Every structure is written in C-alpha cells, then in structure tokens.
mmCIF file of C-alpha atoms in Angstrom:
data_model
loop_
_atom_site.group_PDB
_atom_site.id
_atom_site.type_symbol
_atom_site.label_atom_id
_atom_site.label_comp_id
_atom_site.label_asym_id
_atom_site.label_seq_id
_atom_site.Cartn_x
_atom_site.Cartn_y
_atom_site.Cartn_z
ATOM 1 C CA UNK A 1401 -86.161 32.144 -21.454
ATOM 2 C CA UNK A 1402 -88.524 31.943 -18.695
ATOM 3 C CA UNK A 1403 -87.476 29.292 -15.742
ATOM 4 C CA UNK A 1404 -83.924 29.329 -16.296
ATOM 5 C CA UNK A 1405 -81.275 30.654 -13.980
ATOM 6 C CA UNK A 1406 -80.542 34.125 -14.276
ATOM 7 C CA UNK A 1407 -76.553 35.110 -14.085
ATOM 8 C CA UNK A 1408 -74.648 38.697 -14.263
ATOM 9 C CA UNK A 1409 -71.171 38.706 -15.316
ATOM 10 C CA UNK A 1410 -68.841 41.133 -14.651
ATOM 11 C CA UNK A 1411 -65.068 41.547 -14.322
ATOM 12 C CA UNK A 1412 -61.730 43.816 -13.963
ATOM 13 C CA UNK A 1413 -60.400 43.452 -17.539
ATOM 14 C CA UNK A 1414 -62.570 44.932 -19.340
ATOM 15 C CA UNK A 1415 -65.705 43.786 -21.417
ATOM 16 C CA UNK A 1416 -64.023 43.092 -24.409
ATOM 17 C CA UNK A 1417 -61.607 41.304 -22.758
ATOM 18 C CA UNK A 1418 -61.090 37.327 -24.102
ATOM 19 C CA UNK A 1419 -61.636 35.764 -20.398
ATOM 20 C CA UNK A 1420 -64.706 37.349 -20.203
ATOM 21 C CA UNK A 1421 -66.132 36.550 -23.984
ATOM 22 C CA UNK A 1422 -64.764 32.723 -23.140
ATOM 23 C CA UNK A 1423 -67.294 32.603 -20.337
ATOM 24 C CA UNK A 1424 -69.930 34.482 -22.105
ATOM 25 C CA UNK A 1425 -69.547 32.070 -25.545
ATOM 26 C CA UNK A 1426 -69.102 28.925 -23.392
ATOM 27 C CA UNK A 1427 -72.828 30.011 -21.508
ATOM 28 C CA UNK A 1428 -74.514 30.566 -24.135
ATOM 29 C CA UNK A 1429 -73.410 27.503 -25.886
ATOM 30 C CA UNK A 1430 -74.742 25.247 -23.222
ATOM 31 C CA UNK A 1431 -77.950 27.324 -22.415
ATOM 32 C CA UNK A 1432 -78.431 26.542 -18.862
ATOM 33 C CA UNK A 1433 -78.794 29.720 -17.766
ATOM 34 C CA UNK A 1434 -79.491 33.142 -19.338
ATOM 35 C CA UNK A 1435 -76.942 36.177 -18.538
ATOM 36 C CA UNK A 1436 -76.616 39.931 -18.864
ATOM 37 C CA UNK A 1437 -73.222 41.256 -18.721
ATOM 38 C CA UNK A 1438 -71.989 44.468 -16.836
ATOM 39 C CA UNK A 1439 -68.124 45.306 -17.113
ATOM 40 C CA UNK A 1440 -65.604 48.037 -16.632
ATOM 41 C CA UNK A 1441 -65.630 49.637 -20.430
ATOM 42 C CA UNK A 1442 -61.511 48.878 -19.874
ATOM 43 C CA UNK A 1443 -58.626 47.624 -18.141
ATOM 44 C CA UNK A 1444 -59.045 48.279 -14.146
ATOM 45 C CA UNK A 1445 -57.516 45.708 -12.463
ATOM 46 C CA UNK A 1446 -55.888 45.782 -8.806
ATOM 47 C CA UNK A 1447 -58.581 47.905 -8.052
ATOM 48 C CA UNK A 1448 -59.594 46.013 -5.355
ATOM 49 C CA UNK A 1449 -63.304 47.126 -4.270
ATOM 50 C CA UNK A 1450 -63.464 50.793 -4.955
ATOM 51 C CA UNK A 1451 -66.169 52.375 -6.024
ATOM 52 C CA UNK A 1452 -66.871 55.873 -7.741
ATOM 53 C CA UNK A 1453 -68.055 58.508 -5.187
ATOM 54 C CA UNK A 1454 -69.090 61.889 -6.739
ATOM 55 C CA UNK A 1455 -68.390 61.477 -10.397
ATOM 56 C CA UNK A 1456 -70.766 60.693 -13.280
ATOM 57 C CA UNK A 1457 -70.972 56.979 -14.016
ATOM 58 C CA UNK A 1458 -71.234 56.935 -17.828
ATOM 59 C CA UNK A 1459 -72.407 53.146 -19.321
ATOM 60 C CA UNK A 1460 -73.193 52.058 -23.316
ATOM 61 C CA UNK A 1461 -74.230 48.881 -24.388
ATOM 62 C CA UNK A 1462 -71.607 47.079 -25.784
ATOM 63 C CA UNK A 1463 -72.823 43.754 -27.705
ATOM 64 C CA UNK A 1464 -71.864 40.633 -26.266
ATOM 65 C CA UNK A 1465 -73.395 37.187 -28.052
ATOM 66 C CA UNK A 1466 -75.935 35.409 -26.164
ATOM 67 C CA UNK A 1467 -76.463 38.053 -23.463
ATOM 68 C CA UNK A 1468 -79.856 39.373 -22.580
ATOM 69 C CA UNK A 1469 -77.841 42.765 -21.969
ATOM 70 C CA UNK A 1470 -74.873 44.133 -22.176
ATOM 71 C CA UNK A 1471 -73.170 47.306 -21.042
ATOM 72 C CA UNK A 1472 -69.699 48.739 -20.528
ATOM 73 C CA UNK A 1473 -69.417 50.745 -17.505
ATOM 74 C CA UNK A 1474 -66.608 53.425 -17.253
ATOM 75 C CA UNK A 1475 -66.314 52.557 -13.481
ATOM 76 C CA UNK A 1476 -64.686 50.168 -10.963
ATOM 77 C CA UNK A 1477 -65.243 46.356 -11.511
ATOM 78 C CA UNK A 1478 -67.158 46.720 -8.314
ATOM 79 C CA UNK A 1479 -69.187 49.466 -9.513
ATOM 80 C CA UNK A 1480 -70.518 47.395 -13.169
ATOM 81 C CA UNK A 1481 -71.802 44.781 -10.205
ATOM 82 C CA UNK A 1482 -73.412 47.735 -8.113
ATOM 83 C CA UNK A 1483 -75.394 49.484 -10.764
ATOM 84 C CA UNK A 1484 -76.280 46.136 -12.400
ATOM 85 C CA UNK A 1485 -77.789 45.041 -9.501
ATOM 86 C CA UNK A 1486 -79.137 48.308 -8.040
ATOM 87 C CA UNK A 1487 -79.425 50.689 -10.353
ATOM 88 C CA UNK A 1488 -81.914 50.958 -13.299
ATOM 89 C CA UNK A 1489 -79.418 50.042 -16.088
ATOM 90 C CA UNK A 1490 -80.791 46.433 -16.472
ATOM 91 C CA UNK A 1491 -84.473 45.854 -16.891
ATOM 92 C CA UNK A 1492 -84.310 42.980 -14.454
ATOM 93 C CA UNK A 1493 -81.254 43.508 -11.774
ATOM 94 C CA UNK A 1494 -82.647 40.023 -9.572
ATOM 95 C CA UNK A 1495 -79.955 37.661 -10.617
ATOM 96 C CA UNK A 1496 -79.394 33.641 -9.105
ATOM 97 C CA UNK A 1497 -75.850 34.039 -9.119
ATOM 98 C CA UNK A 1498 -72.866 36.663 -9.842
ATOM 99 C CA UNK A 1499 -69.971 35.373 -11.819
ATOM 100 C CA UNK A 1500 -66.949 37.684 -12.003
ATOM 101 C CA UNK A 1501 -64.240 36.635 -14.841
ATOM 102 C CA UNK A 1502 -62.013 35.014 -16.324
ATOM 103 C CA UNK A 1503 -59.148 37.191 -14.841
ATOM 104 C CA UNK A 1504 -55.649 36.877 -16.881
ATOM 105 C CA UNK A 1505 -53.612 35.858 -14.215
ATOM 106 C CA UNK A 1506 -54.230 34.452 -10.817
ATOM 107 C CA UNK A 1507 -56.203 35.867 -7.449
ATOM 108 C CA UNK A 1508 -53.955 33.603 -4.802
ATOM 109 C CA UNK A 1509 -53.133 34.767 -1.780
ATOM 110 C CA UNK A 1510 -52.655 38.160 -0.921
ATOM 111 C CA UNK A 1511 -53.410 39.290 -4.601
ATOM 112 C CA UNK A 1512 -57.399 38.680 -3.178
ATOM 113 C CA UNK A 1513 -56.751 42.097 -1.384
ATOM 114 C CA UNK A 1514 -55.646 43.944 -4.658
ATOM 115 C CA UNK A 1515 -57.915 41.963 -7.072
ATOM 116 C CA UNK A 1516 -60.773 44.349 -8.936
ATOM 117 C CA UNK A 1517 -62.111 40.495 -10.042
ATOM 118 C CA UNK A 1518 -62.486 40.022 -6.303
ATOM 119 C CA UNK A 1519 -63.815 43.352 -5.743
ATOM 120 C CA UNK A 1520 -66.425 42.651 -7.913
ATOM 121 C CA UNK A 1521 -67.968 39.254 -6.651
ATOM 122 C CA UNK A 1522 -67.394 40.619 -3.384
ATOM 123 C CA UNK A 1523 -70.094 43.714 -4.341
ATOM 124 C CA UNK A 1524 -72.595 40.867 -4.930
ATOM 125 C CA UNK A 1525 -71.855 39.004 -2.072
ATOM 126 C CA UNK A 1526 -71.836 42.112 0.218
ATOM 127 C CA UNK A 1527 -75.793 41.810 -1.141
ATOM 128 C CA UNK A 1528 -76.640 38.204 -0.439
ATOM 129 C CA UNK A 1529 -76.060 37.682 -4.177
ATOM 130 C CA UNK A 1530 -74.104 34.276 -4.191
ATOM 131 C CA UNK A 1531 -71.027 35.213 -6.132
ATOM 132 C CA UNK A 1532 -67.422 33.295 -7.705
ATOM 133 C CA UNK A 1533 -64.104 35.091 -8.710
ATOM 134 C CA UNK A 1534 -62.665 32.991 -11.387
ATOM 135 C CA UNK A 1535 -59.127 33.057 -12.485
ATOM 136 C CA UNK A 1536 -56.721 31.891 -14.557
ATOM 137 C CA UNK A 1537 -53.040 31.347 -13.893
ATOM 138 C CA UNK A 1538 -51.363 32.880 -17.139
ATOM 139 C CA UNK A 1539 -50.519 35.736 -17.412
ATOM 140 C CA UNK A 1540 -49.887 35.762 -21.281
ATOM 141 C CA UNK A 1541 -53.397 34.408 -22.130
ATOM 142 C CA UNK A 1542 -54.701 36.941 -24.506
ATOM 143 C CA UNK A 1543 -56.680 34.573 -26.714
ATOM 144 C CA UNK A 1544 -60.190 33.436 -25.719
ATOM 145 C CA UNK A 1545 -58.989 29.810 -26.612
ATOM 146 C CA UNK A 1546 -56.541 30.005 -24.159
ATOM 147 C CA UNK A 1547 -59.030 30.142 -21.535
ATOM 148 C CA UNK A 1548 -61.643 27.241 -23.037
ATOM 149 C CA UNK A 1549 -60.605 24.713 -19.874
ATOM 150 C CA UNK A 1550 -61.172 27.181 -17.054
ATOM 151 C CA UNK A 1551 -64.560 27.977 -18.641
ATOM 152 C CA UNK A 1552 -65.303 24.687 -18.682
ATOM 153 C CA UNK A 1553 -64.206 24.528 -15.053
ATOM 154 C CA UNK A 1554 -66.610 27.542 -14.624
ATOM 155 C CA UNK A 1555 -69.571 26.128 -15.788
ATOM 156 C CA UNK A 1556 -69.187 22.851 -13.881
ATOM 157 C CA UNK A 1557 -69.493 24.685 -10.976
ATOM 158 C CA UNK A 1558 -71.927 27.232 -11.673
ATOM 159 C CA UNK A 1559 -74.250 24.201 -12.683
ATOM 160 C CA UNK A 1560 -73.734 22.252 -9.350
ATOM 161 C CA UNK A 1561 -74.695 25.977 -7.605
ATOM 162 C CA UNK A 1562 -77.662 26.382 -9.472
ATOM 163 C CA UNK A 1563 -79.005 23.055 -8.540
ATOM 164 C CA UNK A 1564 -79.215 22.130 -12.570
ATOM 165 C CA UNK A 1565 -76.274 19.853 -12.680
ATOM 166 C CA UNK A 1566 -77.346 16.061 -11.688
ATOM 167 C CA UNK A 1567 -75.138 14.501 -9.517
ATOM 168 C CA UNK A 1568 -74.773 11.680 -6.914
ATOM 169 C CA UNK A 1569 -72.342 14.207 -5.164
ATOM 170 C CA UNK A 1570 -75.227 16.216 -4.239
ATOM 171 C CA UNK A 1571 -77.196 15.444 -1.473
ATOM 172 C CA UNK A 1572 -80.424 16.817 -1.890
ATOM 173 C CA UNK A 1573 -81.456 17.618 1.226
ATOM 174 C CA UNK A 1574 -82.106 21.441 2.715
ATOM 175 C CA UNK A 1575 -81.336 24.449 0.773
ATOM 176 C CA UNK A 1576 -80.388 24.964 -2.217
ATOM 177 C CA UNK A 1577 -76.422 25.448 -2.706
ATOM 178 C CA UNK A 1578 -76.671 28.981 -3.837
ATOM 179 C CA UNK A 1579 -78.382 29.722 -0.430
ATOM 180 C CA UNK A 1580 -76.168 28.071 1.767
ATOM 181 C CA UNK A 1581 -73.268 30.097 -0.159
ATOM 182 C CA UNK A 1582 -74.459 33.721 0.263
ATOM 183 C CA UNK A 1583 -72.209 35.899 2.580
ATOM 184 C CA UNK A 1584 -69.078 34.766 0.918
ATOM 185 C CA UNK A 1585 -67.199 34.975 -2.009
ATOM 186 C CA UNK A 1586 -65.638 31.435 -4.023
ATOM 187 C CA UNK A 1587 -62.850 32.583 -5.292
ATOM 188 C CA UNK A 1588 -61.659 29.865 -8.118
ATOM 189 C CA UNK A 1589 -58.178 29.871 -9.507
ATOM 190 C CA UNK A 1590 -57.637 27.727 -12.356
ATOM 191 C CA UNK A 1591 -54.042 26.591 -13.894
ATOM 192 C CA UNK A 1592 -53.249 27.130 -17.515
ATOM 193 C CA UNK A 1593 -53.568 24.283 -19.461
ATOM 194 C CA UNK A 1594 -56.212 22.166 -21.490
ATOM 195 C CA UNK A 1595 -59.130 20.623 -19.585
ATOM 196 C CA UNK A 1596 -57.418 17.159 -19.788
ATOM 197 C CA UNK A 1597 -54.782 18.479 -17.695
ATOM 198 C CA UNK A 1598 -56.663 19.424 -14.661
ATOM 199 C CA UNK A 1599 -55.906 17.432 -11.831
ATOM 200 C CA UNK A 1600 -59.595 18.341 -10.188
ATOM 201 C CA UNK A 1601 -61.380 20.848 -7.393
ATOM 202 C CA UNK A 1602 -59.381 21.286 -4.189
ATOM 203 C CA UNK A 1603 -60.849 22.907 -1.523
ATOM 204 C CA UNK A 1604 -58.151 25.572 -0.607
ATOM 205 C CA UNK A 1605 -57.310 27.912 2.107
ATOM 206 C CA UNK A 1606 -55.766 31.017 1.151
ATOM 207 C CA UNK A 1607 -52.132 31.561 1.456
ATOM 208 C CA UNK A 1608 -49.673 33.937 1.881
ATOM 209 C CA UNK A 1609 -48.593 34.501 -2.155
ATOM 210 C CA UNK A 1610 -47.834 37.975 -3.150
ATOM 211 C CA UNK A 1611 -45.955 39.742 -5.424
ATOM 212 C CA UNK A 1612 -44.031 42.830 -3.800
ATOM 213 C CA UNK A 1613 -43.759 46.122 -5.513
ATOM 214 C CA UNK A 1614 -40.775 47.450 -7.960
ATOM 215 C CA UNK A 1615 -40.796 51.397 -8.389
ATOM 216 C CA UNK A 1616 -39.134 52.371 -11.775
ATOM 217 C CA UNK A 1617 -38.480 56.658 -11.967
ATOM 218 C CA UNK A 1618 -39.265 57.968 -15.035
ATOM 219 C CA UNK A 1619 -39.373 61.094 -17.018
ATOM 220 C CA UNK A 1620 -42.456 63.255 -16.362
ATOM 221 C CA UNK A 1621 -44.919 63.606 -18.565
ATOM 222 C CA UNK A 1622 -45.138 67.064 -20.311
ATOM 223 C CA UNK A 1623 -49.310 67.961 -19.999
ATOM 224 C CA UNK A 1624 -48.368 67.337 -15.770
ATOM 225 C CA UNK A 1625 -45.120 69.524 -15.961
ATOM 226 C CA UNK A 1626 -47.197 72.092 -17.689
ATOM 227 C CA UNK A 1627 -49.568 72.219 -14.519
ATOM 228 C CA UNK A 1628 -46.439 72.632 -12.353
ATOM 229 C CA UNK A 1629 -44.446 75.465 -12.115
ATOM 230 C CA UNK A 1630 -41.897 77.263 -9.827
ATOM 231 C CA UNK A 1631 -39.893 75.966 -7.003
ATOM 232 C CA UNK A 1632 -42.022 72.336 -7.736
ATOM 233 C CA UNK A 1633 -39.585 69.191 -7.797
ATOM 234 C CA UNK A 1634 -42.002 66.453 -10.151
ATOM 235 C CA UNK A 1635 -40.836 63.006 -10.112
ATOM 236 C CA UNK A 1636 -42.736 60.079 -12.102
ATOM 237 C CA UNK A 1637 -42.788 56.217 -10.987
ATOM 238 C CA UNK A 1638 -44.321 53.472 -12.414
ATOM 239 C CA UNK A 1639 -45.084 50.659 -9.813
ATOM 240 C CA UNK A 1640 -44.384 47.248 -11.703
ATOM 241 C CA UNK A 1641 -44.324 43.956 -10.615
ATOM 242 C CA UNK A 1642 -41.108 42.653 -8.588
ATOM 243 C CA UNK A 1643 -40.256 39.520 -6.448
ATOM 244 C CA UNK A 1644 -42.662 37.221 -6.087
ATOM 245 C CA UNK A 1645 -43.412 35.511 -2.396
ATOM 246 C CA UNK A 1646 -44.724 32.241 -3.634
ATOM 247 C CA UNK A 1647 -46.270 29.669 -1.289
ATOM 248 C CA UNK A 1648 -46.327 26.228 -1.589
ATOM 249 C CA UNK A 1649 -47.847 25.607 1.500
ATOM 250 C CA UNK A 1650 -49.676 22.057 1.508
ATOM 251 C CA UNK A 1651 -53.471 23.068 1.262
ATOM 252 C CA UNK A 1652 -53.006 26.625 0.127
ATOM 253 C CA UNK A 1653 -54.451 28.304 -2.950
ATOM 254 C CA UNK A 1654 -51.425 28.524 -4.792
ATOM 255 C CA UNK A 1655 -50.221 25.377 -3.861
ATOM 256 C CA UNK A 1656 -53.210 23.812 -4.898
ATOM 257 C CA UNK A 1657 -52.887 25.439 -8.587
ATOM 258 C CA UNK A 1658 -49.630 24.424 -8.723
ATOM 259 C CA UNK A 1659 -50.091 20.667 -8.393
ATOM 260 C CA UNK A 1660 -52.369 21.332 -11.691
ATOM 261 C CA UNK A 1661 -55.995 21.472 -9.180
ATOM 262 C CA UNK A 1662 -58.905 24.253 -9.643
ATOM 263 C CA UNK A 1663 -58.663 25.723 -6.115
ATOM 264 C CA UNK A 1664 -61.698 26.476 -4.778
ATOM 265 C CA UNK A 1665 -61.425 28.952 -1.876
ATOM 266 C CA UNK A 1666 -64.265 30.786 0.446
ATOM 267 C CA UNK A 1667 -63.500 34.488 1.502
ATOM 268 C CA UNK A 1668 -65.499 35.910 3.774
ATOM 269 C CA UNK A 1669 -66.432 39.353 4.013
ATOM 270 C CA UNK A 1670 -65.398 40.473 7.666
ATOM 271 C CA UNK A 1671 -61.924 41.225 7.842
ATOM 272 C CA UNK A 1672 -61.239 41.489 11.816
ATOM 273 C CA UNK A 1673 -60.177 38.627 13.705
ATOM 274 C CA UNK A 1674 -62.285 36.925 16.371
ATOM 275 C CA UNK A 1675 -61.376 37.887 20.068
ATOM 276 C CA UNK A 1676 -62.718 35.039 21.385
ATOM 277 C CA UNK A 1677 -62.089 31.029 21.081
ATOM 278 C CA UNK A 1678 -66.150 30.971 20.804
ATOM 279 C CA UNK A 1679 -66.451 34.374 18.251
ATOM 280 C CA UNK A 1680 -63.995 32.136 15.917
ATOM 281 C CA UNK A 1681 -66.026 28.928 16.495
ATOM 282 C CA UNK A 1682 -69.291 31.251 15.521
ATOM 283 C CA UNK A 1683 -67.737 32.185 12.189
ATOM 284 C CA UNK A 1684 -66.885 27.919 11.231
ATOM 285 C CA UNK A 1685 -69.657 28.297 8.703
ATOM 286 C CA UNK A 1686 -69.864 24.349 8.520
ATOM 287 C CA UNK A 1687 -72.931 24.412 6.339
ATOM 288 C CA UNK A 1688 -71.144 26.461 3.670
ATOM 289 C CA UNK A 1689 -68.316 23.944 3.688
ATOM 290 C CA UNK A 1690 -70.561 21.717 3.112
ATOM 291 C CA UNK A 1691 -72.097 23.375 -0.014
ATOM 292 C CA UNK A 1692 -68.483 24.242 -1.287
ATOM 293 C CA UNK A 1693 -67.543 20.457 -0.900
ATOM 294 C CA UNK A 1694 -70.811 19.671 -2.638
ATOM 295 C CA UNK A 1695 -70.158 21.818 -5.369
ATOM 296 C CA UNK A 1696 -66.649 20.905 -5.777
ATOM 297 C CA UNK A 1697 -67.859 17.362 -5.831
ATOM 298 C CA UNK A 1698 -70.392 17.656 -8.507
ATOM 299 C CA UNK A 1699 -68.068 19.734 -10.778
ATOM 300 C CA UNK A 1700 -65.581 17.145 -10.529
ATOM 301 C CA UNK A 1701 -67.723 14.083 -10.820
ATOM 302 C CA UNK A 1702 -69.168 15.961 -14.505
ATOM 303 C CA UNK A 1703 -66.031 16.722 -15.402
ATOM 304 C CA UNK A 1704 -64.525 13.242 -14.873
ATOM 305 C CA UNK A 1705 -61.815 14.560 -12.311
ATOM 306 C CA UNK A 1706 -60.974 14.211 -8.461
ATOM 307 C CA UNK A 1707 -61.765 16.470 -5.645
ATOM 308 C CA UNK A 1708 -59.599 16.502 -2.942
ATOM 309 C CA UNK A 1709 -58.859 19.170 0.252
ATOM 310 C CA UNK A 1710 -62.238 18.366 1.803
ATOM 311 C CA UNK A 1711 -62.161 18.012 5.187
ATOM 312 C CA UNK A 1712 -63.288 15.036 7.438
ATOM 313 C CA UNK A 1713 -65.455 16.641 9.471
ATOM 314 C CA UNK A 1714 -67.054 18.194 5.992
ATOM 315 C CA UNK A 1715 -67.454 14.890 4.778
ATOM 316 C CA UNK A 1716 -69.286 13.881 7.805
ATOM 317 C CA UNK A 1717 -71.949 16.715 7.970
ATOM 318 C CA UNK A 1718 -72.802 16.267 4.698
ATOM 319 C CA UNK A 1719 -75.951 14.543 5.530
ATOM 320 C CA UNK A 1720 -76.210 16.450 8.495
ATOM 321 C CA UNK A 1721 -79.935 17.745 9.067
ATOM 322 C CA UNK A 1722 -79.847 21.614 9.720
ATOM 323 C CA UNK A 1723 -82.156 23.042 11.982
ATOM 324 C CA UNK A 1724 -83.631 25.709 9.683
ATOM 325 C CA UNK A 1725 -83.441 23.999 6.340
ATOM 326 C CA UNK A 1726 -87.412 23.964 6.498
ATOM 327 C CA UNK A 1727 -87.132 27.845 6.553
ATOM 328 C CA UNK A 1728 -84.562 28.560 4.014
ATOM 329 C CA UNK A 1729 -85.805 27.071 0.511
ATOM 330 C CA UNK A 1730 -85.823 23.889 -1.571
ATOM 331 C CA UNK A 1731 -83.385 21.109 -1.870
ATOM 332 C CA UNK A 1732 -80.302 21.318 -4.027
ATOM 333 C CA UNK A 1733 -82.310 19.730 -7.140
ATOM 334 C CA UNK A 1734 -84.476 23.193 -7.353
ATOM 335 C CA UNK A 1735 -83.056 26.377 -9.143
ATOM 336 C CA UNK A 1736 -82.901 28.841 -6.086
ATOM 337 C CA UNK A 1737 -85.227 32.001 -6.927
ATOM 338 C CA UNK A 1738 -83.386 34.802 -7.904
ATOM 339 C CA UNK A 1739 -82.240 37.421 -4.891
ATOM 340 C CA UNK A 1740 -84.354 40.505 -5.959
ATOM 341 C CA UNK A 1741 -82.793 44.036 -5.971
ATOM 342 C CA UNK A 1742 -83.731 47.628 -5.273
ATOM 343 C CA UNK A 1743 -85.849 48.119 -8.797
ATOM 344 C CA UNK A 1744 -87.401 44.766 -9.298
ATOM 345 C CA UNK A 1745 -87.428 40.728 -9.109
ATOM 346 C CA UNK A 1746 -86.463 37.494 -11.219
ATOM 347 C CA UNK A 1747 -89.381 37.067 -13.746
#
C-alpha cells in the first residue's frame, strides 16, 4: 500500500517463533504500516551481533500473514537485518523503521551485551535505520497470547515514531522522531502481564542485571568422540543459566520492569568511554531524549497510561528550536521517508 510506513522485522528466536507472529498479527491488524519479515530460520539467541563470515547464507520464504515478504534466514539475528537491508533478498530493502522482536525473556542490563534481539536492531541502527529491541519479561511465554500486551506496547510506540499516531504529547516541531532517533538503538522491555496491568513508559537507564554462568559436565557425544582418537582427553559442558545479579536500582531497566513499567532505554553504539568532561558532554544527545520522551509520551497518552523517568531538563527542551531542524526533514506529524539501502529506495 503505497504511502504507508514501511517496517522490517526481525529477531533471535526464530521466525516461527510466537513473539514474533504476535507482532506480525497485531501489525497487520491495525494496518498502519506495511512489513516484510527477515528472521533467523531458528533459535539463535545470545548471539549478540555476530555475523556469518565465509559461509553460504542459505534463506526460503517462510509465510508469515500480512507481510509483504517473508524469509527465514539460516544466519545470525544480525545477519536476517543485514541481507534484508543490503542484500537483494527483498525487492525493496528501504525500510522507515527496524523492529526486532518480541524476545521471550528480558534484554536488561548486561543481557544487552549477549542479546541476538539486540544484535539485530543494532545492525539497523549501525545503518541510520532507526531501530527498537522489544522484550518481554517471561521466560515461559510460549503462546502468542501471552505476548498480546507487549505488542500492544509495541505498536504504541512504533506509531508515535512514525509520526502516524496523533498526540498532544508530540510537539510538532523539527524532524520527524524517527530522524532524531537514528544512531541508537531503543531497547524496550516489557513485564508479563495483560495490558491493563502496565503501569506505563519509563525512560530507563541501563543497569547492572546479569545472570552469571553455571557449567554442567556431561557425557560426550559419540559422532565428536568418533573424530577424536588417541592420547585426546574430551570433556562436554553445557553452559546454563545460574545466579542471577538483579538490580533494583531506582531508574534502571530492570527496576523499571519490575515496578510493572515498559522501560524504554537508548543504547548507543560506541562502546568506549569519553576521556574528556567535554567528549562526554558531546555524546548528551539531548535532542534524542527529547524524541524518546516524546515517544514515550505519545505511547502512553494512546494507551491511557503514565510516563514517568523523563528528565527535567528533557522536559524543558522539548520545545527547544534546533539549529538544523530546517535541514533534517518534516515535523513529527509527517511519515519520515524511508532510509534507502544499497539496491534500491522506499516506493
């Protein structure tokens, strides 16, 4: 449908996985965008944002309802979001936004590091493509009902980032949200629950949650002993998951999902940190904050919920005049055109 947003969806559990067909079903139900889909063709989570260097990258389309296009990839999660976007799988890789979910389970904290659903939006965002990491906190959810009120939370905010969700949150003025949100990643964690029972969007820092390994030994498996012979000594682990560090940290991710809020976190895409008093001031991307706190705002005003973590000095720039707004686009009522890729541009 010519005019409407165009979105790629991608994620770490697999195509067929429910999280992903929640998202996909709850789109296409509301029609305010069109999608194509390009997913891992199984289970590859924690795979952070690897990518498949000297291997054949073998992809078949794998119906999924409402999509323009849909193929499983038998790659990384971040390697469905590179050959969507710049290969010649699709027949149009220009996309608005990049939406990579629903995870089972959360991407708090340190688990960001590990995350393939991370690894993923962080591909797009690596390419100016403005990109969210969605999550939900259950572990256990294996039905696509079970993840109906985080893709409701989804949608909310892809609407307010596409500019076609009307809202007195929204300022209007300068860019368009999913301009002023390129060069980082919103990673969303949502708890489990109905949509009644979210408390609202909190703008979160990330915290210091993690889960620290547990190494079981166990036999070997025979076709690897059979490659191994003589004076060899073959051991087998499996790493699963063992203490948790939680944090409850006031303002943190996993705080935030805890006291039943969506957080709503930025991650950026340099890792080092700033020598300088004035590099770190550089790299206080107040303008995004203020299109996070936007979005969060809209979401939550269509939604019927609060938003809370904003900070003060956010609130005041709001209707701040930027310098370059003239340069970078239309206001936040206008669908941002589509960021083109290698092979070809938003129709």
């Amino acid at each position: 449908m010519p005019g409407l947003p165009r979105v790629l969806i991608s994620n770490d559990d697999g195509i067929t996985a429910p999280g992903l067909r929640a998202l996909a079903a709850a789109i296409n139900a509301d029609g305010f965008c069109t999608f194509s889909v390009s997913a891992p063709s199984g289970e590859r989570s924690a795979q952070s944002h690897s990518i498949s260097v000297g291997k054949h990258l073998h992809t078949w389309e794998l119906p999924v309802e409402g999509a323009e296009e849909a193929y499983a990839v038998d790659g990384t999660p971040a390697d469905s979001v590179m050959i969507a976007l710049y290969g010649p799988l699709l027949r149009n890789p220009a996309f608005n936004l990049v939406v990579s979910g629903i995870n089972r389970g959360d991407n708090n904290g340190m688990h960001v590091i590990y995350s393939g659903t991370v690894g993923a939006a962080r591909e797009a965002a690596c390419k100016d493509v403005p990109a969210l990491a969605v999550s939900l906190d259950n572990y256990l959810a294996r039905t696509e009902e079970q993840y109906a009120a985080a893709a409701q939370a989804t949608l909310a905010l892809m609407k307010a980032i596409l500019g076609v969700l009307p809202s007195s949150y929204l300022t209007g003025a300068g860019p368009s949200l999913a301009a002023r949100l390129k060069g980082c990643v919103v990673n969303v964690n949502v708890p489990k629950g109905v949509a009644g029972e979210l408390r609202g969007f909190y703008l979160a820092h990330q915290g210091q949650h993690c889960h620290f390994p547990y190494f079981k030994e166990l036999e070997t498996d025979e076709h690897v002993r059979s490659g191994h012979t003589g004076g060899v000594t073959l051991r087998a682990f499996k790493n699963a998951a063992g203490s948790l560090r939680g944090d409850l940290t006031e303002g943190c991710d996993s705080w935030a999902v805890a006291q039943g809020w969506v957080a709503v976190t930025p991650i950026g895409l340099r890792s080092d940190v700033p020598l300088s008093r004035e590099a770190a001031t550089d790299r206080w991307h107040l303008r995004l904050l203020v299109a996070l706190a936007e979005a969060a705002g809209a979401a939550a005003e269509h939604m019927g919920v609060e938003v809370g973590g904003v900070p003060p000095q956010v609130i005041a720039a709001r209707f701040q005049k930027w310098e370059d707004d003239a340069e970078e686009g239309a206001g936040n009522g206008e669908s941002e055109a589509a960021v083109p890729a290698a092979t070809g541009a938003a129709s």
